[in-house]
C-alpha cells in the first residue's frame, strides 16, 4: 500500500448504487479510505495510513453536495473530519480538506478515480482489492474482487492477509462470497482457545439466515486454516464456550435452533430443537426434528 491510497465510495438509493475507487494523498500522507453512504445521507467508513495499516472508523454524512466523514475517539468524541465540497460520483477527481478538530489544522486531499465497482466494466477477468474494517494487531485484510461476464456484480473471490507496515503478503485464501463491503470480514475467537480468528461473510438467503466461512489460527504454524464450521446465523458464546445456530424459513413458520461445543476445532452437536407454526394457536410449537 506504499505510495498510494485507495478511496471507495458506496452510494445507495434504497440499496448500494455506486462503489468507486480513487487513489491519491492527504497532504503527503498516503492512506486508504472506504465508505458507505446511504440514500438518507448517513453512512460509515474506514481509512488507514499506509505506513501503519490500521483501519480507523468513520461516520459519513452527505448534505446536498457536501460529503463529510467524521473520525471519533474511543469516547465517541469527534477528533477529525474529511470534507468534500461539490461531490460528484461521476467526476474523475475529488479534492477535499482533512481537518483536526482539536487544533484546527487542515490538510488537502487529492484523489483520482481508479474504477467503479458497480459498473465494473474494467473488472471482468481482473482482480481488485478492498481494505476491510477490522484488523489484527500486526495484520490487516483485503478482499479480492472479480467479475465474470455472466456476473451481475463483482464477487469476493479471495481474501489476502498482509503484514502491517511492511505490506508483506502472509496468506491468501480463495473463496466465493457475496460482496458485503467493508464489513465482509469479522474477528472473534471462534474455537475458544484464547486466540483471535477471522470469518468471511459468505451470503444471505431469504429471511434472516446468513452464512460465513470461518478461519482458525494454528499457533504451531502461525498460519490460519479454513475450518469445517458451518451453519445458519451462527453466534459464538465465549463465556460458555458454545456455538448457537438459528435457522428460520417459510416466513417464520419453521425454525430450527441448535447448540454446539468445539472439540478439536470441530463443531459437535449438543442439542437441536425444531418449531413449527401451529395455526390454531397462532404461535410456534416444538416438534420432532426431521
PDB file of N, CA and C in Angstrom, residues 13 18-19 49 58 61 85 87 152 161 178 203-204 226-227 236 262 276:
ATOM      1  N   UNK A  13     -29.313   4.199  -3.270  1.00  0.00           N
ATOM      2  CA  UNK A  13     -30.650   4.752  -3.317  1.00  0.00           C
ATOM      3  C   UNK A  13     -31.386   4.001  -2.218  1.00  0.00           C
ATOM      4  N   UNK A  18     -23.443   2.719  -5.989  1.00  0.00           N
ATOM      5  CA  UNK A  18     -22.138   3.010  -6.586  1.00  0.00           C
ATOM      6  C   UNK A  18     -21.036   2.679  -5.594  1.00  0.00           C
ATOM      7  N   UNK A  19     -19.958   2.167  -6.112  1.00  0.00           N
ATOM      8  CA  UNK A  19     -18.776   1.881  -5.305  1.00  0.00           C
ATOM      9  C   UNK A  19     -17.577   2.259  -6.157  1.00  0.00           C
ATOM     10  N   UNK A  49      -3.752   4.896   7.434  1.00  0.00           N
ATOM     11  CA  UNK A  49      -2.484   5.408   6.944  1.00  0.00           C
ATOM     12  C   UNK A  49      -1.646   4.223   6.492  1.00  0.00           C
ATOM     13  N   UNK A  58     -15.009   5.655  10.675  1.00  0.00           N
ATOM     14  CA  UNK A  58     -15.554   6.973  10.357  1.00  0.00           C
ATOM     15  C   UNK A  58     -17.069   6.922  10.266  1.00  0.00           C
ATOM     16  N   UNK A  61     -21.695  11.592   6.322  1.00  0.00           N
ATOM     17  CA  UNK A  61     -22.968  12.281   6.120  1.00  0.00           C
ATOM     18  C   UNK A  61     -22.896  13.122   4.860  1.00  0.00           C
ATOM     19  N   UNK A  85     -16.408  19.176  -0.872  1.00  0.00           N
ATOM     20  CA  UNK A  85     -17.428  20.081  -1.392  1.00  0.00           C
ATOM     21  C   UNK A  85     -17.736  19.718  -2.843  1.00  0.00           C
ATOM     22  N   UNK A  87     -19.385  17.358  -4.231  1.00  0.00           N
ATOM     23  CA  UNK A  87     -19.118  15.959  -4.533  1.00  0.00           C
ATOM     24  C   UNK A  87     -19.909  15.500  -5.757  1.00  0.00           C
ATOM     25  N   UNK A 152     -23.718 -10.491 -12.460  1.00  0.00           N
ATOM     26  CA  UNK A 152     -24.440  -9.219 -12.370  1.00  0.00           C
ATOM     27  C   UNK A 152     -23.603  -8.168 -11.656  1.00  0.00           C
ATOM     28  N   UNK A 161      -4.213 -11.653   3.505  1.00  0.00           N
ATOM     29  CA  UNK A 161      -3.761 -11.182   4.814  1.00  0.00           C
ATOM     30  C   UNK A 161      -2.367 -10.593   4.644  1.00  0.00           C
ATOM     31  N   UNK A 178     -20.456 -13.370  -1.375  1.00  0.00           N
ATOM     32  CA  UNK A 178     -21.172 -12.156  -1.747  1.00  0.00           C
ATOM     33  C   UNK A 178     -20.417 -10.940  -1.227  1.00  0.00           C
ATOM     34  N   UNK A 203     -22.808 -15.147   2.484  1.00  0.00           N
ATOM     35  CA  UNK A 203     -24.011 -14.720   1.789  1.00  0.00           C
ATOM     36  C   UNK A 203     -25.229 -14.844   2.672  1.00  0.00           C
ATOM     37  N   UNK A 204     -26.340 -14.339   2.171  1.00  0.00           N
ATOM     38  CA  UNK A 204     -27.599 -14.405   2.889  1.00  0.00           C
ATOM     39  C   UNK A 204     -28.656 -15.046   2.015  1.00  0.00           C
ATOM     40  N   UNK A 226      -8.845 -22.842   6.932  1.00  0.00           N
ATOM     41  CA  UNK A 226     -10.301 -22.832   6.842  1.00  0.00           C
ATOM     42  C   UNK A 226     -10.869 -24.004   7.632  1.00  0.00           C
ATOM     43  N   UNK A 227     -11.759 -23.710   8.542  1.00  0.00           N
ATOM     44  CA  UNK A 227     -12.341 -24.744   9.396  1.00  0.00           C
ATOM     45  C   UNK A 227     -13.551 -25.376   8.716  1.00  0.00           C
ATOM     46  N   UNK A 236     -21.451 -16.979  18.656  1.00  0.00           N
ATOM     47  CA  UNK A 236     -20.388 -17.586  19.455  1.00  0.00           C
ATOM     48  C   UNK A 236     -20.395 -17.006  20.859  1.00  0.00           C
ATOM     49  N   UNK A 262     -17.111 -27.078  20.863  1.00  0.00           N
ATOM     50  CA  UNK A 262     -15.982 -27.232  19.955  1.00  0.00           C
ATOM     51  C   UNK A 262     -15.025 -28.285  20.505  1.00  0.00           C
ATOM     52  N   UNK A 276     -42.574 -25.455  14.637  1.00  0.00           N
ATOM     53  CA  UNK A 276     -43.455 -25.190  13.510  1.00  0.00           C
ATOM     54  C   UNK A 276     -44.624 -24.329  13.981  1.00  0.00           C
TER      55      UNK A 276
END
